[in-house]
Coordinates of N, CA and C in Angstrom, one line a residue:
X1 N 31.0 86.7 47.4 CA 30.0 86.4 46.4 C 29.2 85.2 46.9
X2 N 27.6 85.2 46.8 CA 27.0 84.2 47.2 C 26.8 83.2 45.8
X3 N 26.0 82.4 46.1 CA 25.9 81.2 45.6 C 24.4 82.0 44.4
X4 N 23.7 82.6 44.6 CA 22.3 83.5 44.0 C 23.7 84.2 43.2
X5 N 24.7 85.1 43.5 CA 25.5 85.8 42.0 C 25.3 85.1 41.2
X6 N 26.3 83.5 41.4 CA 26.9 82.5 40.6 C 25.5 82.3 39.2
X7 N 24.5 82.2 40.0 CA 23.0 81.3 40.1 C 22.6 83.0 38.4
X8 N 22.5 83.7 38.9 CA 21.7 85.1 38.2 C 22.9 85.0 37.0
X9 N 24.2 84.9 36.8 CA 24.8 85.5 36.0 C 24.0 84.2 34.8
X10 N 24.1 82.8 35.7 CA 23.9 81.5 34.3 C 22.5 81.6 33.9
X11 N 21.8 82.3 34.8 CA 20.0 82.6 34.2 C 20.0 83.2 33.6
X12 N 20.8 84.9 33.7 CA 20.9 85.6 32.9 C 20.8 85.3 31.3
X13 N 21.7 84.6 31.3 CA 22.0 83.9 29.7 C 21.2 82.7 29.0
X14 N 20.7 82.2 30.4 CA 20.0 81.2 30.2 C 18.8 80.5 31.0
X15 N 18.0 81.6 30.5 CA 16.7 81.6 31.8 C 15.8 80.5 31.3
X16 N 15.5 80.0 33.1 CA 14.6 79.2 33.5 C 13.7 79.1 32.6
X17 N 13.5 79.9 31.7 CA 12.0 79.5 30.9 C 12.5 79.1 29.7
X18 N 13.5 78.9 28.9 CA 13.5 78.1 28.2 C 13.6 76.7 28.6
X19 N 13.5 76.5 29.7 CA 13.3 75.0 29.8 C 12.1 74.2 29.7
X20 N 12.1 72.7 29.2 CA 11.1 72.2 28.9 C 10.6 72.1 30.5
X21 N 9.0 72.1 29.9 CA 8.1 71.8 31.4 C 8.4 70.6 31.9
X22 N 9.2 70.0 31.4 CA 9.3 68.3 32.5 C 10.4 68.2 33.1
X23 N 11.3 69.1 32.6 CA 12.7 69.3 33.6 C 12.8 69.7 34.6
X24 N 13.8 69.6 35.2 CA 13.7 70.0 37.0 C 15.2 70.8 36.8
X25 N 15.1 71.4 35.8 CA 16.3 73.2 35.5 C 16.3 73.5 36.9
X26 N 17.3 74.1 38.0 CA 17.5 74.7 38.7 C 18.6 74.8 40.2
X27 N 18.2 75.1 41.3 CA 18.3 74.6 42.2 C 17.6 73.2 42.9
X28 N 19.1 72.6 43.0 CA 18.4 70.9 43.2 C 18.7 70.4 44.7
X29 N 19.2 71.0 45.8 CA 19.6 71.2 47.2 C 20.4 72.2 47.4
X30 N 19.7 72.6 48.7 CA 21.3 73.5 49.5 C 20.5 75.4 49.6
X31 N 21.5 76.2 49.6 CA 21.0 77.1 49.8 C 21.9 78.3 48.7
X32 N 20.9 79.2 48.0 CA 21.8 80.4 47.4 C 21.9 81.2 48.3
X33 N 22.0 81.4 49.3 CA 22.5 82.3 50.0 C 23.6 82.0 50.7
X34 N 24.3 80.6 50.4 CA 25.8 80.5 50.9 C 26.9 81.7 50.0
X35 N 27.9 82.1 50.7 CA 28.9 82.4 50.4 C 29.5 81.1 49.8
X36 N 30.1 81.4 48.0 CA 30.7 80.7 47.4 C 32.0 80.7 47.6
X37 N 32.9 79.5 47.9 CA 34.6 79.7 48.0 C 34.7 78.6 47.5
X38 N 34.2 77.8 46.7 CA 34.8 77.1 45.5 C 33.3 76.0 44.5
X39 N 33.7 76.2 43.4 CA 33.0 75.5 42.5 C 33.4 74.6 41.7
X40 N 32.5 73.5 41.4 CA 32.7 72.2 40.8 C 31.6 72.4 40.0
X41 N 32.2 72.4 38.2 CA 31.0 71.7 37.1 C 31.3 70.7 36.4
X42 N 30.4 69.7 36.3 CA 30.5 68.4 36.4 C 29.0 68.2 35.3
X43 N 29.1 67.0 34.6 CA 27.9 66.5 33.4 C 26.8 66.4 34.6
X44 N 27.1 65.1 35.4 CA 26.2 64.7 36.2 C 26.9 64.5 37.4
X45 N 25.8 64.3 38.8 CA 26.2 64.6 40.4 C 26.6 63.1 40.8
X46 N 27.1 62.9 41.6 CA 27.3 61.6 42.1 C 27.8 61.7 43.4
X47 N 27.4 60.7 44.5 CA 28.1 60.8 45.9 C 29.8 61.2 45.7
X48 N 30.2 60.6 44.9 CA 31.7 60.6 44.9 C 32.5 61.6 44.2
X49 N 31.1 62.5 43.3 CA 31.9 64.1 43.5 C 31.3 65.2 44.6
X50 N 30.2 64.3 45.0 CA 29.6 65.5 46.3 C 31.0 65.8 47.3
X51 N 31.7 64.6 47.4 CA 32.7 63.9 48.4 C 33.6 64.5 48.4
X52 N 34.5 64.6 47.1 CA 35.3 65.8 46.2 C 35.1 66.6 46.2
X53 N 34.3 67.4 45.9 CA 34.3 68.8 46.0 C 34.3 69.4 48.0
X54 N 33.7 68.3 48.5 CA 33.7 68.6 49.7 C 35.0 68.9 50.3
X55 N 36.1 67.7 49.7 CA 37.3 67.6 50.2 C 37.7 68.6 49.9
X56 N 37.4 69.0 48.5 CA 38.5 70.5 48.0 C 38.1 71.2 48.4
X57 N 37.4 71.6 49.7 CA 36.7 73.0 49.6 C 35.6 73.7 48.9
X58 N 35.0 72.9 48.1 CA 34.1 73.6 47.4 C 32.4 73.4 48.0
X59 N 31.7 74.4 47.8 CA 30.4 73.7 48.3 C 29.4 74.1 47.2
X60 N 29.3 74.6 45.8 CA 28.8 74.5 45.0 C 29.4 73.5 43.9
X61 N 28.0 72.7 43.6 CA 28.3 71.9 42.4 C 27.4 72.2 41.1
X62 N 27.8 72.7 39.8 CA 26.9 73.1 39.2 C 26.8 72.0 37.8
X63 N 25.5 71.2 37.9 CA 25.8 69.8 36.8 C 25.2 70.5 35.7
X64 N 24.9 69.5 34.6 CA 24.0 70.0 33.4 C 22.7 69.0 33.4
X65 N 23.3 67.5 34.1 CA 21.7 67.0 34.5 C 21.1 67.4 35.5
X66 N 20.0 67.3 36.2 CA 19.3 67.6 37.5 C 19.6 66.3 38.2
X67 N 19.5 66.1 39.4 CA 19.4 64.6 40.2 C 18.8 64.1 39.4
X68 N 17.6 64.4 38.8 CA 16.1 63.3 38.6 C 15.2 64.4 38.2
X69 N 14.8 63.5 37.0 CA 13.5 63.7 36.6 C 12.7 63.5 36.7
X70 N 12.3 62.8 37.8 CA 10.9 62.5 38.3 C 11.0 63.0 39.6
X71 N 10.2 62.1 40.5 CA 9.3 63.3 41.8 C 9.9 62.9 42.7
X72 N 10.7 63.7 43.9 CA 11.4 63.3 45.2 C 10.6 63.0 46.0
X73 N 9.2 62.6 45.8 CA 8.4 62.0 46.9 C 7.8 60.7 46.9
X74 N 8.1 59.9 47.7 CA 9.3 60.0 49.3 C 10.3 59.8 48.5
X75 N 11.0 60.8 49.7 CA 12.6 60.7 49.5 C 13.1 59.3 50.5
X76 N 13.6 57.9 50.2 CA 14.1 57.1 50.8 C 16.0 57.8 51.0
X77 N 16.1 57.7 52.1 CA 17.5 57.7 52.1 C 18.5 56.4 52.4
X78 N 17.7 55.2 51.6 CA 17.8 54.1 51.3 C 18.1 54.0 49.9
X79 N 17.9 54.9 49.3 CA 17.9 55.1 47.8 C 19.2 56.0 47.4
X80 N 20.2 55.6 46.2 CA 20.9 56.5 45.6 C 21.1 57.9 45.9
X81 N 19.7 58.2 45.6 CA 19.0 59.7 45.4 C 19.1 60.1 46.4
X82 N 18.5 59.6 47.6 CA 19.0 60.0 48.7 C 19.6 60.3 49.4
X83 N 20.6 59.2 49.4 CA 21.6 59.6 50.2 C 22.8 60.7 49.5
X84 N 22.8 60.9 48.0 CA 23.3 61.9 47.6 C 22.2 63.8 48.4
X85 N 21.3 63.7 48.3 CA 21.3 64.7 49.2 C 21.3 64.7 50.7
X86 N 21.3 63.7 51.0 CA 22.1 63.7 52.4 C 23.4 64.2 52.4
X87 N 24.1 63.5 51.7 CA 25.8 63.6 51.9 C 25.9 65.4 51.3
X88 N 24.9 65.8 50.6 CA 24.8 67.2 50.1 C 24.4 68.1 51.2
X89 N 23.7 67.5 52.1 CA 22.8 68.6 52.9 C 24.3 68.4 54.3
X90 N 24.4 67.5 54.5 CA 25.4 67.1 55.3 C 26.6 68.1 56.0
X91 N 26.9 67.6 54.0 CA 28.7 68.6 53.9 C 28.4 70.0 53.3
X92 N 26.8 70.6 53.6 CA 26.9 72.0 53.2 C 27.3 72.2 51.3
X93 N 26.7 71.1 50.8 CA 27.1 71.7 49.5 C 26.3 72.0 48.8
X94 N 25.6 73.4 47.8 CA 24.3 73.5 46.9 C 24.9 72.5 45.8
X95 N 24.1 72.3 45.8 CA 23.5 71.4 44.0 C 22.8 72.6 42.9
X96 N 22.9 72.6 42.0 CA 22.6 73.8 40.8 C 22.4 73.1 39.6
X97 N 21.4 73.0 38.8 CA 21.4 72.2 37.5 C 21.3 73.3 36.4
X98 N 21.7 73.6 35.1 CA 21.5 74.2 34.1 C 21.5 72.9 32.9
X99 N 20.1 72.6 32.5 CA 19.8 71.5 31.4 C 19.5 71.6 30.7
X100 N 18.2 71.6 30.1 CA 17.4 72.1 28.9 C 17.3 73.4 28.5
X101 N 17.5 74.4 29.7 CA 17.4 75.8 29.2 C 19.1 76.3 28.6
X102 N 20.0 75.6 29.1 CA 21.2 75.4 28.2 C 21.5 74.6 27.1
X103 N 20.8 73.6 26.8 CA 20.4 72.6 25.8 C 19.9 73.8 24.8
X104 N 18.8 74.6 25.0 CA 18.0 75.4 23.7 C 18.6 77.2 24.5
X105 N 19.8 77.3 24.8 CA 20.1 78.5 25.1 C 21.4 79.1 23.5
X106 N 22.0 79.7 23.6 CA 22.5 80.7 22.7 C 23.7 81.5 23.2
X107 N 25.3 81.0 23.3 CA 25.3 79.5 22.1 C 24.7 78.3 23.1
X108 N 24.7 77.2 22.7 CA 24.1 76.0 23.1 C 24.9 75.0 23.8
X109 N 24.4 73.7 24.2 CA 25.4 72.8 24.3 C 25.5 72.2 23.1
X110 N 24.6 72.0 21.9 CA 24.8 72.0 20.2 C 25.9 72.6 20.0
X111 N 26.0 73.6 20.2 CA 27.1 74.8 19.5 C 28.4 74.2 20.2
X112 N 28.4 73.9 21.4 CA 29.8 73.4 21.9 C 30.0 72.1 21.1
X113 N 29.0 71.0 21.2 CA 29.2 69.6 20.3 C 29.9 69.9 19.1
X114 N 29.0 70.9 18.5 CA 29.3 71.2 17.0 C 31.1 71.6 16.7
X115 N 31.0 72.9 17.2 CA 32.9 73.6 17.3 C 33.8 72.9 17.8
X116 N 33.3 71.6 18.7 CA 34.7 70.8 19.2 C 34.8 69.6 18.4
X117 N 33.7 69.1 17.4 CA 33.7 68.3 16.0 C 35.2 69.2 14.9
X118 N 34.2 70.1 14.5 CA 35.1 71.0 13.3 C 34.2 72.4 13.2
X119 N 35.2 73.1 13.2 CA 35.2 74.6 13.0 C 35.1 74.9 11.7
X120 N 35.2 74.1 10.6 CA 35.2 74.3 9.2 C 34.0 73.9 8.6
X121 N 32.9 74.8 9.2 CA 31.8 74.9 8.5 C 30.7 76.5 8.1
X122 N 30.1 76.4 7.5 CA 29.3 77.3 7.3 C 27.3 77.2 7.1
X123 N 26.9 78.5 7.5 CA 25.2 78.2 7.3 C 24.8 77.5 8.6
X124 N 25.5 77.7 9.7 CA 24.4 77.1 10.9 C 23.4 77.9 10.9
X125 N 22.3 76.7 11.2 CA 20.9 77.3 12.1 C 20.9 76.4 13.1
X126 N 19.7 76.8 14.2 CA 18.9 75.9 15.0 C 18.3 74.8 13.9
X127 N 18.0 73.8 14.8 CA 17.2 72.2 13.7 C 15.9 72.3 14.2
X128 N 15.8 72.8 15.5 CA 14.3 73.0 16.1 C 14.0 74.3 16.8
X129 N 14.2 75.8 15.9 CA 13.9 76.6 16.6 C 12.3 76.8 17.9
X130 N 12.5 77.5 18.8 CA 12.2 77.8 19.8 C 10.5 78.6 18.9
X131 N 10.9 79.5 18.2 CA 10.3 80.2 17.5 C 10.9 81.0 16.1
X132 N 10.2 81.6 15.6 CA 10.4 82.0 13.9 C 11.4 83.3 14.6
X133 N 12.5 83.5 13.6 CA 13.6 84.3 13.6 C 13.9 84.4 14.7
X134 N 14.7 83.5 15.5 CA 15.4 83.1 16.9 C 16.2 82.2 16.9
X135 N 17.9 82.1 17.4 CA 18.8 81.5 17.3 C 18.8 80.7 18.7
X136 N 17.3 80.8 19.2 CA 17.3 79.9 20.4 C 16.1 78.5 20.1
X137 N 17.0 77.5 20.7 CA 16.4 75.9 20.4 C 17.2 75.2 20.3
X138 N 16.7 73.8 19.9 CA 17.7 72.5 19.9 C 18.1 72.1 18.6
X139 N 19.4 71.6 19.1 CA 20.2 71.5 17.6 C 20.3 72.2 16.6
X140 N 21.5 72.1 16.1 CA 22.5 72.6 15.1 C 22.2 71.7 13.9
X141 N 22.0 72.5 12.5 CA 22.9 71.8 11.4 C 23.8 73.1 10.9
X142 N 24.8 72.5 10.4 CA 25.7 73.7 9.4 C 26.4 72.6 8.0
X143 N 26.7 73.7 7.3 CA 27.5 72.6 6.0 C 28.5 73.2 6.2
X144 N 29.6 71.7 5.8 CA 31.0 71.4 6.1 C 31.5 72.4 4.5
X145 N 32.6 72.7 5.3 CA 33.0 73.7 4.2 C 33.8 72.9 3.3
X146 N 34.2 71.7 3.5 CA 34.6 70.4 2.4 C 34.0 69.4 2.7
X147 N 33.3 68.6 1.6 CA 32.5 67.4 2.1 C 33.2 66.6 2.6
X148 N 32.8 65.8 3.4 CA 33.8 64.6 4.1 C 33.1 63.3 4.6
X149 N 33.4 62.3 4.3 CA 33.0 60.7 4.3 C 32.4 61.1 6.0
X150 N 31.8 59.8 6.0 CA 31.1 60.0 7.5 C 32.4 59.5 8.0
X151 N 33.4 58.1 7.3 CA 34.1 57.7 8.7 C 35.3 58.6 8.8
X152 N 35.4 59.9 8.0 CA 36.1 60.7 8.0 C 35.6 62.0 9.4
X153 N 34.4 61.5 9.8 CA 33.7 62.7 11.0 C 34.1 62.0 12.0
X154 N 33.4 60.6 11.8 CA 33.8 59.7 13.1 C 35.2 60.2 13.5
X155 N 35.7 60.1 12.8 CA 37.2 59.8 13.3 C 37.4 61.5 14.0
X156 N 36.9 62.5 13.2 CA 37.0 63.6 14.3 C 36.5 63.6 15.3
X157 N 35.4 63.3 15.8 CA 34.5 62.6 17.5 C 35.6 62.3 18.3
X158 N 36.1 60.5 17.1 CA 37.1 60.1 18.2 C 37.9 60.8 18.6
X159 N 38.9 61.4 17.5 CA 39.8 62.6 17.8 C 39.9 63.5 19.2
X160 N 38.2 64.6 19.1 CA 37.9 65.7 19.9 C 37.3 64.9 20.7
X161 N 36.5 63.6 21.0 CA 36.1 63.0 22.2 C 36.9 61.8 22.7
X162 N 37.7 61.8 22.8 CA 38.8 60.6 23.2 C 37.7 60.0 24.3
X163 N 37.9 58.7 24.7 CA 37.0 57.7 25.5 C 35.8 57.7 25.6
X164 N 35.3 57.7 24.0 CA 34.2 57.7 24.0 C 33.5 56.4 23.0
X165 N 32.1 56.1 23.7 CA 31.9 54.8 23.1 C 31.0 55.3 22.0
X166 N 31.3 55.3 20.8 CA 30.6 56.0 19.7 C 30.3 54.6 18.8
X167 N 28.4 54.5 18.6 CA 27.3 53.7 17.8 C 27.4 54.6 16.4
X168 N 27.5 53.8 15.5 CA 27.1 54.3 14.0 C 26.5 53.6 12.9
X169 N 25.3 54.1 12.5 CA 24.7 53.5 11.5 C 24.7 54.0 10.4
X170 N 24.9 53.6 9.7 CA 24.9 53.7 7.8 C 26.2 53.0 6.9
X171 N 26.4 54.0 5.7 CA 27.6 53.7 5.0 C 28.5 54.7 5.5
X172 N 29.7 54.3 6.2 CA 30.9 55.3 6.3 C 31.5 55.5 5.1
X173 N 31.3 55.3 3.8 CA 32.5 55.7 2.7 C 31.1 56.9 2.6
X174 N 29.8 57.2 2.9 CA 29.2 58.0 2.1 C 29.8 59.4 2.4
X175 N 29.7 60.4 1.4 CA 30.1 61.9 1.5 C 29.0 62.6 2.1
X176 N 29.1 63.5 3.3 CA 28.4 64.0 3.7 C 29.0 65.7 3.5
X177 N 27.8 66.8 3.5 CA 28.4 68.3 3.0 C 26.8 68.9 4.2
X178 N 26.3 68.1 4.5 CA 26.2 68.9 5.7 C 25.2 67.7 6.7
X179 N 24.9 68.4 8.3 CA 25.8 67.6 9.4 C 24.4 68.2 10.3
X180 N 23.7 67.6 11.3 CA 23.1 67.8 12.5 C 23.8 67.8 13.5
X181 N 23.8 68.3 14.3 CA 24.2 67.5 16.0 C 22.9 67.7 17.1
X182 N 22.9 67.0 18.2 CA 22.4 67.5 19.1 C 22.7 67.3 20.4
X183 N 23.3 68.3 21.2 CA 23.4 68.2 22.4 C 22.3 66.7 23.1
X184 N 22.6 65.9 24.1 CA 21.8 65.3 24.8 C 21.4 64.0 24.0
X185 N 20.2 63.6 23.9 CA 19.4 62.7 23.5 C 19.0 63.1 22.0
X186 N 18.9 62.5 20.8 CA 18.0 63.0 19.7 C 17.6 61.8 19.2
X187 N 16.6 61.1 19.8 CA 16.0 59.9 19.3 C 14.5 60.6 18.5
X188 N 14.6 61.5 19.4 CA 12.7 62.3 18.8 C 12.9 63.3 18.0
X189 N 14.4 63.9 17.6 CA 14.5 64.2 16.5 C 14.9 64.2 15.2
X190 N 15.2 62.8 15.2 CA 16.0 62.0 13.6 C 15.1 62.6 12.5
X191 N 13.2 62.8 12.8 CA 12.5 63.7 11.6 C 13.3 64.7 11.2
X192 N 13.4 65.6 12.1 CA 13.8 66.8 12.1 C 15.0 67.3 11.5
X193 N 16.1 65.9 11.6 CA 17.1 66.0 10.5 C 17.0 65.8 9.5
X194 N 16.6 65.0 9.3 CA 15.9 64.5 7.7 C 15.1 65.7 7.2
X195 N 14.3 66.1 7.6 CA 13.6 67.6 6.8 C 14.1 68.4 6.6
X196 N 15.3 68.6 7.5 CA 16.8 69.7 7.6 C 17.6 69.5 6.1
X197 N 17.0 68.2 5.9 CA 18.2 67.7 4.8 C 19.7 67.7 5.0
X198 N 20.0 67.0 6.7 CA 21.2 66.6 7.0 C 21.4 65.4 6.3
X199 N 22.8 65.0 6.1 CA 22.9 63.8 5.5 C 23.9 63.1 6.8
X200 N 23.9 63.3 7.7 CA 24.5 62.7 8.4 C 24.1 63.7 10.4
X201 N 23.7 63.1 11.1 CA 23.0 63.2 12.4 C 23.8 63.1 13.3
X202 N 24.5 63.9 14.5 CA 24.7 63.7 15.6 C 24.7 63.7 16.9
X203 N 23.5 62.9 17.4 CA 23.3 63.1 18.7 C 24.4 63.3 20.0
X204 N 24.2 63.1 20.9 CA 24.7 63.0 22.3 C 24.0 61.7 22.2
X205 N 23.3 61.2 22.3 CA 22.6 59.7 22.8 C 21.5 59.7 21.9
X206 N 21.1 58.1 21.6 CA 20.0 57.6 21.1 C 19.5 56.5 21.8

């Protein structure tokens, strides 16, 4: 199996075009036409799992960020950035990103946030459909099938995300009966909860 199988099955489900125009979705070094004999997925790349995976044998790394969002030109290999594709080009490893078009793919990385919170809800939609009658886009709301205090959610986060540094603003005694999430970032979408008539928001970052 080459490294293009691995590449077609995740497009398959989650093609390149749902990604936003400013993302760098894809192949981010290396080549798909390596034979694949081992895989590493990982949030984000770093010399020190390029290094790892090298050790183990693997020469695919498939992240959910890209290197960068901005423009590889010039490439300093004085720079972070660079020398991670160096140490990639080096040790023979592809780089593979799946981000935004898995962010608004179906299920989502919403849908994972959401089911590893609580399973005990009902009525999900998308919070920012893609388009009219389509279960593809960003973020999730659904209503909790028993209402529950916010510091009663918190405490599931902590629970299902152990080591994690979790920001909260409002009243924790308030009762919330239904709930946003969003994979990633949702600073640009807090409207979008509020018109949802979530009573309680969860990003990935703000």
């Amino acid at each position: 199996m080459k490294h293009r199988d691995i590449i077609e099955v995740i497009e398959d489900r989650y093609p390149v075009s749902l990604a936003e125009k400013w993302d760098k979705t894809g192949l981010q070094v290396g080549s798909i036409y390596q034979e694949t004999v081992g895989v590493v997925i990982a949030l984000d790349c770093s010399i020190e799992l390029i290094q790892e995976a090298s050790e183990k044998g693997c020469n695919l790394i498939i992240t959910h960020h890209p290197l960068t969002l901005g423009s590889l030109h010039p490439l300093s290999l004085d720079t972070y950035l660079g020398q991670m594709i160096s140490l990639a080009i080096q040790t023979g490893v592809t780089i593979y990103s799946a981000h935004t078009n898995f962010d608004a793919g179906d299920p989502s990385v919403s849908d994972y946030l959401l089911d590893q919170i609580t399973t005990e809800y009902f009525g999900k939609k998308v919070l920012i459909p893609l388009s009219q009658n389509t279960s593809l886009g960003f973020g999730k709301t659904a209503h909790l099938s028993q209402p529950k205090t916010c510091l009663e959610i918190i405490n599931l986060v902590k629970k299902n995300y152990p080591n994690t540094l979790l920001r909260f603003i409002g009243n924790s005694d308030s009762v919330v009966s239904k709930i946003a999430v969003m994979g990633g970032s949702g600073a640009s979408f807090i409207k979008d909860a509020i018109l949802a008539e979530a009573e309680l928001f969860i990003p990935g970052d703000v």
